[in-house]
Coordinates of C-alpha atoms in Angstrom, one line a residue:
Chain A
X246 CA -43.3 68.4 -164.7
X247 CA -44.9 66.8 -161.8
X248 CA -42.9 63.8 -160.0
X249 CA -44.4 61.8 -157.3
X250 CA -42.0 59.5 -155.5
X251 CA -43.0 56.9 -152.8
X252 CA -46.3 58.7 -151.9
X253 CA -47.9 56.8 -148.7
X254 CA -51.0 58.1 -146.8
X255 CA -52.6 57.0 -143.6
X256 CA -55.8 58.7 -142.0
X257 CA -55.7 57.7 -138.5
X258 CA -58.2 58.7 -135.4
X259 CA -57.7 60.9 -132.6
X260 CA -55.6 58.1 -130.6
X261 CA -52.8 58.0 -133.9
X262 CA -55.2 54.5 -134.6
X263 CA -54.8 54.1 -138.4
X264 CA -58.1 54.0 -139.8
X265 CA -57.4 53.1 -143.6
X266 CA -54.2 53.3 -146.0
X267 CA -55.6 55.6 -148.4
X268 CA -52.3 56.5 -150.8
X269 CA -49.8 53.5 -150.4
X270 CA -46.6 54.1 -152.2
X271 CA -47.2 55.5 -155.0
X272 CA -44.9 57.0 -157.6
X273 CA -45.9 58.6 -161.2
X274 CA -44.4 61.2 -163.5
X275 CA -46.1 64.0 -165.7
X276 CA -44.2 64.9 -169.0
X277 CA -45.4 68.8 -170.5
X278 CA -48.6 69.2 -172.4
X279 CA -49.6 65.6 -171.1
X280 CA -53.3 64.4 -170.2
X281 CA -53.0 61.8 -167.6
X282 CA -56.2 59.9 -166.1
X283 CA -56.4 59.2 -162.9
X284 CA -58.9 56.3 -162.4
X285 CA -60.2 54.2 -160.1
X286 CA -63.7 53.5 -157.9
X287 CA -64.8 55.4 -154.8
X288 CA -62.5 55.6 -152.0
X289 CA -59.5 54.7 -153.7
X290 CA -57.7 57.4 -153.2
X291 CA -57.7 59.7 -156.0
X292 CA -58.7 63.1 -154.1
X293 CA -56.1 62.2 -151.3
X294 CA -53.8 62.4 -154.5
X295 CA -54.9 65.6 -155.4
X296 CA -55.0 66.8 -152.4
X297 CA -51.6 65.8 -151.5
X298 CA -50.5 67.5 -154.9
X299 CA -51.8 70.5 -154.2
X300 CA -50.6 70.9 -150.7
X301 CA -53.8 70.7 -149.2
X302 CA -53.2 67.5 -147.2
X303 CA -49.4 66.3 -146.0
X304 CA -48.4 62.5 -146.5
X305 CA -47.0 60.1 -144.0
X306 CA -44.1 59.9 -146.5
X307 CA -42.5 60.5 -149.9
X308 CA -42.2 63.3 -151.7
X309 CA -44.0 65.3 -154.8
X310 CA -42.2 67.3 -156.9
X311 CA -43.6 70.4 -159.2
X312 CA -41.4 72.0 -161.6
X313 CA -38.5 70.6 -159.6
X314 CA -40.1 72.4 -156.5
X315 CA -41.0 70.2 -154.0
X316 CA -44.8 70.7 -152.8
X317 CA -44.0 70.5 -149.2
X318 CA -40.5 72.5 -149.1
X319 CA -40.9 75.1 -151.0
X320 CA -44.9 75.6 -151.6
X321 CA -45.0 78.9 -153.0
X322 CA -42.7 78.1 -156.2
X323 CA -44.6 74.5 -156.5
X324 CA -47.7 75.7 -156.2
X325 CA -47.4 79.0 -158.4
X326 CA -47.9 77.4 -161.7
X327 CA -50.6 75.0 -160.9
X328 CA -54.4 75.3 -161.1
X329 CA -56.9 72.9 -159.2
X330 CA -60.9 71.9 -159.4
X331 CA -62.0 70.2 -156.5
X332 CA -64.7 67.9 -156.7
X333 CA -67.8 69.6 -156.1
X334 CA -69.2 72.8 -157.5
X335 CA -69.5 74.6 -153.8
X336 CA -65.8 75.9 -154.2
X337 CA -67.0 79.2 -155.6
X338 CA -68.8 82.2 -154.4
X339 CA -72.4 82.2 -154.6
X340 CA -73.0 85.3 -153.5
X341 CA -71.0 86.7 -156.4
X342 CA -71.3 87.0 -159.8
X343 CA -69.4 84.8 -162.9
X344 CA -67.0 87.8 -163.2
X345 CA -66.7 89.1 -159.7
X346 CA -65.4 85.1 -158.8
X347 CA -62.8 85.1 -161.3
X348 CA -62.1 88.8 -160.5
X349 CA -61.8 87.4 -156.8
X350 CA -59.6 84.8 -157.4
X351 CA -57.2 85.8 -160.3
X352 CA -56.5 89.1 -157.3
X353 CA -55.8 85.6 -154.9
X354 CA -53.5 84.6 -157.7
X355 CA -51.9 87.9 -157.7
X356 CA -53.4 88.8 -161.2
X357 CA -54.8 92.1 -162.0
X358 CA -55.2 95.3 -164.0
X359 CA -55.5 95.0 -167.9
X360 CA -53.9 91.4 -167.6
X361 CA -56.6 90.2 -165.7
X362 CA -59.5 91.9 -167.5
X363 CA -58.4 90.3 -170.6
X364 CA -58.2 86.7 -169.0
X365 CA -61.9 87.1 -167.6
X366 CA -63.1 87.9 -171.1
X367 CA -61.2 84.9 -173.0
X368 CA -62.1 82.5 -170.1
X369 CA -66.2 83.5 -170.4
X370 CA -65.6 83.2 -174.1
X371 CA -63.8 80.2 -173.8
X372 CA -66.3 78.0 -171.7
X373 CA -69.5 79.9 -173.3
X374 CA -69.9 81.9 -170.1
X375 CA -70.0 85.5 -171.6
X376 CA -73.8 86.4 -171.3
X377 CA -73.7 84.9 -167.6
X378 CA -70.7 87.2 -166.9
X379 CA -73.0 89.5 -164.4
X380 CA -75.8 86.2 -163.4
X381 CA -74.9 85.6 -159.5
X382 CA -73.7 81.6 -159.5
X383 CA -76.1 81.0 -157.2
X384 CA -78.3 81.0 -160.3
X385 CA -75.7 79.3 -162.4
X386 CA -76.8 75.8 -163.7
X387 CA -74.4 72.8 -162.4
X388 CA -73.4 72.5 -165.9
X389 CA -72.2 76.2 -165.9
X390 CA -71.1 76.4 -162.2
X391 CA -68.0 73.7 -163.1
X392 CA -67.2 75.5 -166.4
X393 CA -66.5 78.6 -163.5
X394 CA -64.9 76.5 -161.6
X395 CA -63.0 75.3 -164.3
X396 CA -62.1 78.9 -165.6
X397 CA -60.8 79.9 -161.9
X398 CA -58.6 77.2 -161.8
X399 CA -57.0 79.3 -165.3
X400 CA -57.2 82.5 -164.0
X401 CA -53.5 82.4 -162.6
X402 CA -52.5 80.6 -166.4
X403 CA -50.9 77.7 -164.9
X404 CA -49.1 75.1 -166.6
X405 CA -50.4 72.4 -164.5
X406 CA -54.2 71.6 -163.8
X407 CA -55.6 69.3 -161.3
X408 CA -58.9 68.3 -161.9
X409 CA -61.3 66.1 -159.6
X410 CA -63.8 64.5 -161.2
X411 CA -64.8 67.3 -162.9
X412 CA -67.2 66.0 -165.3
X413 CA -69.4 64.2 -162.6
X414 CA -73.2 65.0 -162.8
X415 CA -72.6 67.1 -165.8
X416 CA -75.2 66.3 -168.7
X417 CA -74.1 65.1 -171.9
X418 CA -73.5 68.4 -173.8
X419 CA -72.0 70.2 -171.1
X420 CA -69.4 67.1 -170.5
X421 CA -68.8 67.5 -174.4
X422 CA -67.7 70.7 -174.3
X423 CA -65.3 70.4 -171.0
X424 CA -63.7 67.4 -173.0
X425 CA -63.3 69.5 -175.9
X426 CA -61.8 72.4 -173.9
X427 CA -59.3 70.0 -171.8
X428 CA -58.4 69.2 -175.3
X429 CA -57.6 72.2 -176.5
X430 CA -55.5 73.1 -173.5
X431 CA -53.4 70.4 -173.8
X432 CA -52.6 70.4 -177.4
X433 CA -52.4 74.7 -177.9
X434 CA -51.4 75.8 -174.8
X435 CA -49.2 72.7 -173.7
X436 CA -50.9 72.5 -170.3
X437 CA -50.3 69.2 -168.6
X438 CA -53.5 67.9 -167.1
X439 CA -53.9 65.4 -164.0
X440 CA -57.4 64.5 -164.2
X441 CA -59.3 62.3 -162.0
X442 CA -62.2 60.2 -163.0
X443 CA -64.2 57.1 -162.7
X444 CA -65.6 57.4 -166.0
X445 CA -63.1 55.2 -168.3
X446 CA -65.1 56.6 -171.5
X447 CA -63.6 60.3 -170.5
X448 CA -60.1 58.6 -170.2
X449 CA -60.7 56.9 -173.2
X450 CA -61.5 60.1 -175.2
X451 CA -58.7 62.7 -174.0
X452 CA -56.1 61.1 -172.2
X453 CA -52.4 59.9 -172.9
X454 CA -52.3 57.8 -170.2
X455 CA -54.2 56.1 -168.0
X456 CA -53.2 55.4 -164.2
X457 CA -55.9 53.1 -162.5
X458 CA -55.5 52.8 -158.4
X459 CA -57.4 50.6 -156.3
X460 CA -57.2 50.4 -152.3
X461 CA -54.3 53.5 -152.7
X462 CA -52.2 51.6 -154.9
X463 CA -51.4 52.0 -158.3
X464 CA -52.4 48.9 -160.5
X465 CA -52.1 49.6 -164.1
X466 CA -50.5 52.8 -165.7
X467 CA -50.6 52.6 -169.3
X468 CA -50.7 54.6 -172.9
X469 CA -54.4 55.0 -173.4
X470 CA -53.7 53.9 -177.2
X471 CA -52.0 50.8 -175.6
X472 CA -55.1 50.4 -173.0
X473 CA -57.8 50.6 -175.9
X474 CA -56.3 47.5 -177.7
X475 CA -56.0 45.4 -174.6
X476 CA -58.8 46.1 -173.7
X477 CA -60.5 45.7 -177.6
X478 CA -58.7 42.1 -177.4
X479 CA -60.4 41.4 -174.0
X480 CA -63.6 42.3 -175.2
X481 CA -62.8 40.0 -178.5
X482 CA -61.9 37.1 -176.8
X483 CA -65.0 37.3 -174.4
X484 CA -67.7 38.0 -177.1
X485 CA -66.2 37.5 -181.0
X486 CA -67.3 41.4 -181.7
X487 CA -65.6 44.5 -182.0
X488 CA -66.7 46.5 -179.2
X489 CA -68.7 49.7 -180.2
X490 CA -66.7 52.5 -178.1
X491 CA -62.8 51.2 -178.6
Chain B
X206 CA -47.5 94.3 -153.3
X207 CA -49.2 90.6 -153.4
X208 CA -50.6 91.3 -149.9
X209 CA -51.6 95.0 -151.2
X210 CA -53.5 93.2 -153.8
X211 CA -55.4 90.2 -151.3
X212 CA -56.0 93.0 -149.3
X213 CA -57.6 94.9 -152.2
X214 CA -59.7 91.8 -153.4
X215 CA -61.1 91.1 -149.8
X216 CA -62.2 94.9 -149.4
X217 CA -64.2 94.6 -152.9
X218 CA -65.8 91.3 -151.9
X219 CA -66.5 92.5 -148.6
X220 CA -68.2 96.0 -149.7
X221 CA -70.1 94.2 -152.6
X222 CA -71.4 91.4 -150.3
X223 CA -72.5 94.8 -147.8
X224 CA -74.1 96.5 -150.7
X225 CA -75.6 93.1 -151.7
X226 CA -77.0 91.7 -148.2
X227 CA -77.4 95.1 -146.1
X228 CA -80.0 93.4 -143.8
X229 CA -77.1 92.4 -141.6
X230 CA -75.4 95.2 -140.9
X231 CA -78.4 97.2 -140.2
X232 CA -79.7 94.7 -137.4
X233 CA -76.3 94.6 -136.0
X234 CA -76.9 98.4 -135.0
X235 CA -80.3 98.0 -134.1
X236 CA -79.2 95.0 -131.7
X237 CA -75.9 97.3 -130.6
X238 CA -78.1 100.6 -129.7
X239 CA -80.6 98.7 -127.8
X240 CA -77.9 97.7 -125.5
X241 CA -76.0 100.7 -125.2
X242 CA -78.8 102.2 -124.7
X243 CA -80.3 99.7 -121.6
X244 CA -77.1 100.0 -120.2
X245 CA -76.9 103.8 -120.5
X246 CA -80.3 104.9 -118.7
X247 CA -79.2 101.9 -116.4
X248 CA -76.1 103.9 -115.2
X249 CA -77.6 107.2 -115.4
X250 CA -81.4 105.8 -113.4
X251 CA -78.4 104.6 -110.5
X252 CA -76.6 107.5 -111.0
X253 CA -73.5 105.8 -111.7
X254 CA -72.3 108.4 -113.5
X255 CA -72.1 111.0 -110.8
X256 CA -69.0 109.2 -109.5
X257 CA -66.9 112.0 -111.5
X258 CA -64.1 109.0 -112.6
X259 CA -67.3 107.1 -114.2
X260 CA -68.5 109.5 -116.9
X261 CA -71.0 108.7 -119.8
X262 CA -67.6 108.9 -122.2
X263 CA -66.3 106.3 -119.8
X264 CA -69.3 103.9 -121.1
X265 CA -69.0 105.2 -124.7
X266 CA -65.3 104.5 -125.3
X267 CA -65.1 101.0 -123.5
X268 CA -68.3 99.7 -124.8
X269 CA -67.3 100.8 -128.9
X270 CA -63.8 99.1 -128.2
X271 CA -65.3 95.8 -126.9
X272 CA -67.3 96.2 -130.2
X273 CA -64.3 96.0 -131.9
X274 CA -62.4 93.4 -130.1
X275 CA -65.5 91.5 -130.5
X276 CA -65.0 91.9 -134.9
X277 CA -61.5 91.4 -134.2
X278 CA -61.5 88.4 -132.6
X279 CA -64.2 86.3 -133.6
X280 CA -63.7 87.9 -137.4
X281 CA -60.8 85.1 -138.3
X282 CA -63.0 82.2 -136.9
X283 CA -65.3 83.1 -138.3
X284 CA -64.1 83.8 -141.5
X285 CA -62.8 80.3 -141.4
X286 CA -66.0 78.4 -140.4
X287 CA -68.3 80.4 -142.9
X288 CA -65.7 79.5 -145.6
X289 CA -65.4 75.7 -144.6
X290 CA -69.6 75.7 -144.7
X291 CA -69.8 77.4 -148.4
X292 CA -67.0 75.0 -149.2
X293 CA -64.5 77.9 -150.6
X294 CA -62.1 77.1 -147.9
X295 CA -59.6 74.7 -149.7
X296 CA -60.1 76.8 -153.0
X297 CA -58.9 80.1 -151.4
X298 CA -56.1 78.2 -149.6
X299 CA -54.4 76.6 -152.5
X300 CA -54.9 80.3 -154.2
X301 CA -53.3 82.3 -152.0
X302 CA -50.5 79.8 -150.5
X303 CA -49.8 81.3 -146.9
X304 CA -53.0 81.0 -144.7
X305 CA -51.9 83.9 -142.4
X306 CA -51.9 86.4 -145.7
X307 CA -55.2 85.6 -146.3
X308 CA -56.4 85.8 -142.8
X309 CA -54.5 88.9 -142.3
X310 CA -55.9 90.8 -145.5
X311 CA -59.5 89.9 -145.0
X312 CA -59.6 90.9 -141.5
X313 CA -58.0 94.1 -142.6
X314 CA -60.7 94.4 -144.7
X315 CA -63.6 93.7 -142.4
X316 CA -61.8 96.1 -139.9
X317 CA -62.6 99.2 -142.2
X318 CA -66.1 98.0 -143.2
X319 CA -66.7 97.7 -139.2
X320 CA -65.2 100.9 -138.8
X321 CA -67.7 102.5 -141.3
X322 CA -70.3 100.7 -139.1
X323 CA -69.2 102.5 -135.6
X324 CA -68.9 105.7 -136.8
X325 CA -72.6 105.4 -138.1
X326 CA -72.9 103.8 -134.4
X327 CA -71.0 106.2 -132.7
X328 CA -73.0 109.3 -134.5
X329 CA -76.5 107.8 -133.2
X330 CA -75.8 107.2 -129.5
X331 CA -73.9 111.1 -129.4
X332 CA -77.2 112.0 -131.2
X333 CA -79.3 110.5 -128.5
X334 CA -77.0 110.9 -125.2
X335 CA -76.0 113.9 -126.1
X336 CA -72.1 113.1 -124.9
X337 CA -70.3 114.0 -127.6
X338 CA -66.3 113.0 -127.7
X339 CA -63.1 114.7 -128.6
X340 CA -61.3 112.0 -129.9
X341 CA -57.4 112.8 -131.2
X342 CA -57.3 111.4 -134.4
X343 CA -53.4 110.4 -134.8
X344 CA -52.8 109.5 -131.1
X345 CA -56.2 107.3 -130.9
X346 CA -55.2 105.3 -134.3
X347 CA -51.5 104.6 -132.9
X348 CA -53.4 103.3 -129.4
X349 CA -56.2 101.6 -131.7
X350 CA -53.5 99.6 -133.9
X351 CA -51.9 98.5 -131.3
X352 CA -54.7 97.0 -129.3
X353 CA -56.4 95.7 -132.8
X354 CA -52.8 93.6 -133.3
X355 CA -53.4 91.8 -129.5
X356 CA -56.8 91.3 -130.8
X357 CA -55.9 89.8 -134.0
X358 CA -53.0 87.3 -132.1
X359 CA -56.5 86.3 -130.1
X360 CA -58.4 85.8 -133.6
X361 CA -55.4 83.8 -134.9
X362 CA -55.4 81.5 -132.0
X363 CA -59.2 80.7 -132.3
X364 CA -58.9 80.6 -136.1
X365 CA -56.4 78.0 -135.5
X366 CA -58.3 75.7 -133.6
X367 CA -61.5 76.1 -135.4
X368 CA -59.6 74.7 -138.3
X369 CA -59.0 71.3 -136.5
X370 CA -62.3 71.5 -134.4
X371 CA -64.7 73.6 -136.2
X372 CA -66.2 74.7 -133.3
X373 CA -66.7 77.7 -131.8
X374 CA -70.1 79.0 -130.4
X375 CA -69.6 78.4 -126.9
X376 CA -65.8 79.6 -126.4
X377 CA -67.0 83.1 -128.1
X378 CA -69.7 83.2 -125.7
X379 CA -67.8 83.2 -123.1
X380 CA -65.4 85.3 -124.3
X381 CA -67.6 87.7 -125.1
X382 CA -68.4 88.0 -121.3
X383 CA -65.2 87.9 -119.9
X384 CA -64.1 90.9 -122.8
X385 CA -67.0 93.0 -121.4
X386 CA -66.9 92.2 -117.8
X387 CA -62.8 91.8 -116.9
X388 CA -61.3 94.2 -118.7
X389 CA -62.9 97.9 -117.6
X390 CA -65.1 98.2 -120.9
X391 CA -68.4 99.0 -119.0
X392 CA -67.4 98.2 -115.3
X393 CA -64.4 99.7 -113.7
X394 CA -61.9 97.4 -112.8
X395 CA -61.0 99.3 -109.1
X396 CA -63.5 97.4 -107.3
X397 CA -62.8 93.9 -108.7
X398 CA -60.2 91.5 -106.2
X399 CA -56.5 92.4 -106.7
X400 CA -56.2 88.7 -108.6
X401 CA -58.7 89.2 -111.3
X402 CA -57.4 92.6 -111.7
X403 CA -53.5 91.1 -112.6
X404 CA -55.6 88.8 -114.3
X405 CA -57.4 91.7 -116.2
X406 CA -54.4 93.3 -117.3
X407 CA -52.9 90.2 -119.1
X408 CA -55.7 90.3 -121.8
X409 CA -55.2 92.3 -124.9
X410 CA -57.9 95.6 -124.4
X411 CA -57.3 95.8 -121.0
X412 CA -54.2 98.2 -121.4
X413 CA -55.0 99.9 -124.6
X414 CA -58.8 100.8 -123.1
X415 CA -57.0 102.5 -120.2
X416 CA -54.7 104.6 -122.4
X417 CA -58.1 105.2 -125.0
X418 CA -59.4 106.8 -121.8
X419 CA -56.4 109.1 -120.8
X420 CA -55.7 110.6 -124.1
X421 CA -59.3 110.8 -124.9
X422 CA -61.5 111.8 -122.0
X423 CA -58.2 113.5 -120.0
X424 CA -56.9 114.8 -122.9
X425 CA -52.8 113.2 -121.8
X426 CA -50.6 113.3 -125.1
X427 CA -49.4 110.3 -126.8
X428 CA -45.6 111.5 -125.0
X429 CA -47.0 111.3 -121.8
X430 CA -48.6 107.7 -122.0
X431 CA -45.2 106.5 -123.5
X432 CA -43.3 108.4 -120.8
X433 CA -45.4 106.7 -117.8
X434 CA -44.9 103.3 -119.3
X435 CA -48.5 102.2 -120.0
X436 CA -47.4 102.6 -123.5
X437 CA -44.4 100.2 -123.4
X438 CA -47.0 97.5 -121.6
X439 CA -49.1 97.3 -124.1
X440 CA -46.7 96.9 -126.7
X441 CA -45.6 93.9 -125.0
X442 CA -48.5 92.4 -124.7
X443 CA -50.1 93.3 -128.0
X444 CA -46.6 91.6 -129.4
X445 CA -47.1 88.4 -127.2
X446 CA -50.2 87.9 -128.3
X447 CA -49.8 88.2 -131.8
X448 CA -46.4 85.7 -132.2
X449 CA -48.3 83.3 -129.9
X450 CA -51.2 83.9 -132.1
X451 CA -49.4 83.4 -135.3
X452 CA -47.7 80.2 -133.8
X453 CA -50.8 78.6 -132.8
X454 CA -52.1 78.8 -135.9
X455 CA -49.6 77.4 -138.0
X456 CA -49.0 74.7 -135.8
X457 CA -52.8 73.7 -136.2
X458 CA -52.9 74.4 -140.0
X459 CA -50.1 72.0 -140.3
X460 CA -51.8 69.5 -138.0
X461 CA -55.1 70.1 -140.1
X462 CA -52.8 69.1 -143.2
X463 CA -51.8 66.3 -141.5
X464 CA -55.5 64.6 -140.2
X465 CA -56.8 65.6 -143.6
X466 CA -59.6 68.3 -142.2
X467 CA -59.4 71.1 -143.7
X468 CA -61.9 71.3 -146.2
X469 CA -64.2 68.9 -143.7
X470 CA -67.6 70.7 -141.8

């Protein structure tokens, strides 16, 4: 589904000066109907990822694959079947309303007509956003600003979904209900998921695997169920208890 | 029949943002009439206009096309910049896959709601002047199209280094000058040095503001501007403009992919 071969980075200043390595040759494969998490602190190079997948930024070298498209080659057919959250809930319209954003962006996608009328209403159904379909998402909470966000990105029914940090600052229910939904999307609609994080319990809870980079490389990329035990014998060894979350 | 449908979604947003926020457009003609009209009873107080090849229609048509270029150029920077700022930028671009589509259909757009606004313009100062124009329908929209497409290789050029640079205040300043002052919008260009005036005549309204004026205020047919080669000139340079245009741009949206700005403010 997605293939990522030998993915290096560099941001470099105005002179060509390399200023830090932020992807360093990374490579990683997404089966269908897989939840992979992406983990790793700040600045290690997660969102350049993303980015990179979604043809956003170009890489010093290697090559991602979507679909057997390659991003870079033949953009269009990569990145027709894909769907991506940013991090940050400013990539939407505030002047507009819940339903005028995804009408806005499923016409981007080149939906419309009945097809798209009928995505808009499962979508606000789907993330609980129906009686804020005409609320302008200026007024929108955070909590119900990413759940838009969210439902934009599935406007264009991809098969793919990037999603960057999309749980971060949400509160507790809110979070709940985005896991829930990932879930769903996964398991009923086969939807593979790339979703990056910093918060291992979100791995933890809807993940299949887990990929953890540090300084742009990859260090550990493991079945979650695999990662759980290590992890529970760790925290065994260290304290004689059976830690609480595992 | 994609583009037909970007175009379709940028026309909605546009006219729903207009209906929403209509403060805007309404000081944008207060601010417009003040300075046609400072400049009109100017003219007429110096009697400028009794030079018979300086009429008041003279003033009229060159001062509503630098309007226009003015939309037309600075619309695609600024369409950029304002997106980068709300942070839709990167959201739109991974939507719609070719930049140049996107810039394209919203321009479009913006082109008829600005078109909506000079009419209203244009009925005011006819109201208040008196001067009332015969314009051609057909032969002014082929001449209008063909200027607007210069315009647009312009707007793409600036649109593609705002995307690295994200500036653009002061080049649009000037700009703005040398679209009002070097190209025969309010001043004739007979008087000027014979440089500046083959200067003049490379920039994109130059041309198609001459040929406005023939078919409009001396009534010449669309045959007779094609025979006399005026036509053929501006088609040229409309065309240069608008491949350079389109080649600036994508060489900076690549370099933008490359550094990693795109999304930045």
């Amino acid at each position: 589904m997605i293939k990522i071969k030998e993915l290096t980075k560099e941001y470099k200043d105005w002179k060509g000066i390399v200023k830090v390595r932020a992807v360093d040759d990374l490579s990683l494969d997404l089966e269908k109907g897989e939840i992979l998490a992406f983990l790793g602190p700040n600045g290690a190079g997660k969102t350049t990822v993303i980015k990179m997948i979604c043809g956003l930024l170009l890489p010093d070298k290697g090559s991602i694959t979507i679909n057997g498209y390659d991003v870079f080659k033949r953009t269009d057919k990569a990145l027709k079947g894909i769907g991506v959250v940013l991090e940050g809930s400013r990539n939407i319209h505030w002047r507009l309303t819940t339903r005028e954003n995804l009408e806005y962006f499923g016409n981007l996608k080149g939906v419309s007509g009945k097809i798209l009328k009928d995505r808009i209403c499962y979508l606000l159904s789907f993330f609980s956003l129906s009686d804020k379909r005409n609320t302008l998402t200026k007024d929108l909470s955070r909590g119900m600003q990413q759940k838009l966000v969210i439902a934009i990105s599935l406007i264009g029914e991809p098969e793919v979904l990037l999603l960057d940090e999309p749980t971060t600052g949400l509160d507790v229910h809110t979070t709940i209900l985005i896991k829930e939904r990932l879930k769903t999307l996964s398991r009923d609609k086969r939807k593979t998921i790339f979703l990056s994080t910093h918060q291992m319990e979100i791995a933890q809870d809807i993940s299949d695997r887990v990929a953890i980079i540090n300084q742009g490389r990859l260090a550990i990329l493991e079945k979650t169920r695999d990662l759980n035990k290590e992890l529970e014998r760790v925290f065994l060894e260290a304290t004689n208890e059976i830690p609480p979350s595992l | 029949m994609r583009f037909l449908l970007l175009f379709k979604a940028e026309l909605k947003r546009s006219f729903i943002l207009l209906s929403r926020y209509p403060f805007q457009l309404i000081t944008g003609i207060i601010a417009s009439y003040i300075t046609f009209m400072g400049v009109f009873y100017g003219f007429q107080g110096l009697k400028i206009f009794d030079n018979p090849s300086y009429s008041p229609g003279f003033l009229i048509i060159g001062f509503l096309i630098w309007q226009y270029a003015m939309v037309a150029v600075s619309d695609m920077p600024g369409e950029i910049m304002s997106e980068s700022q709300t942070g839709t930028l990167e959201e739109i671009l991974i939507s719609v896959i070719n930049p140049i589509h996107f810039l394209s259909a919203r321009a479009l757009a913006d082109l008829l709601i600005n078109t909506i606004w000079i009419i209203i313009f244009l009925s005011i100062i006819s109201l208040t002047t008196g001067v009332f124009l015969h314009i051609p329908f057909f032969s002014t929209i082929i001449i209008f199209l063909f200027v607007i497409a210069g315009l647009y290789g312009f707007g793409f050029i600036l649109a593609g280094l705002v995307i690295i640079f994200k500036q653009l205040g002061p080049i649009m300043g000037i700009l703005n000058m040398i679209f009002l002052l070097f190209t025969g919008a309010i001043v004739p260009l007979d008087g000027f040095p014979n440089i500046i005036q083959c200067i003049a005549h490379t920039l994109p309204l130059t041309d198609g503001l001459k040929i406005l004026r023939m078919i409009i205020l001396e009534e010449k047919s669309l045959l007779y501007v094609i025979e006399n080669g005026d036509m053929l000139r501006l088609t040229i340079n409309s065309s240069i403009y608008l491949l350079l245009g389109v080649v600036v741009f994508k060489w900076c949206y690549k370099e933008a992919r490359k550094r990693g700005v795109i999304g930045h403010y």
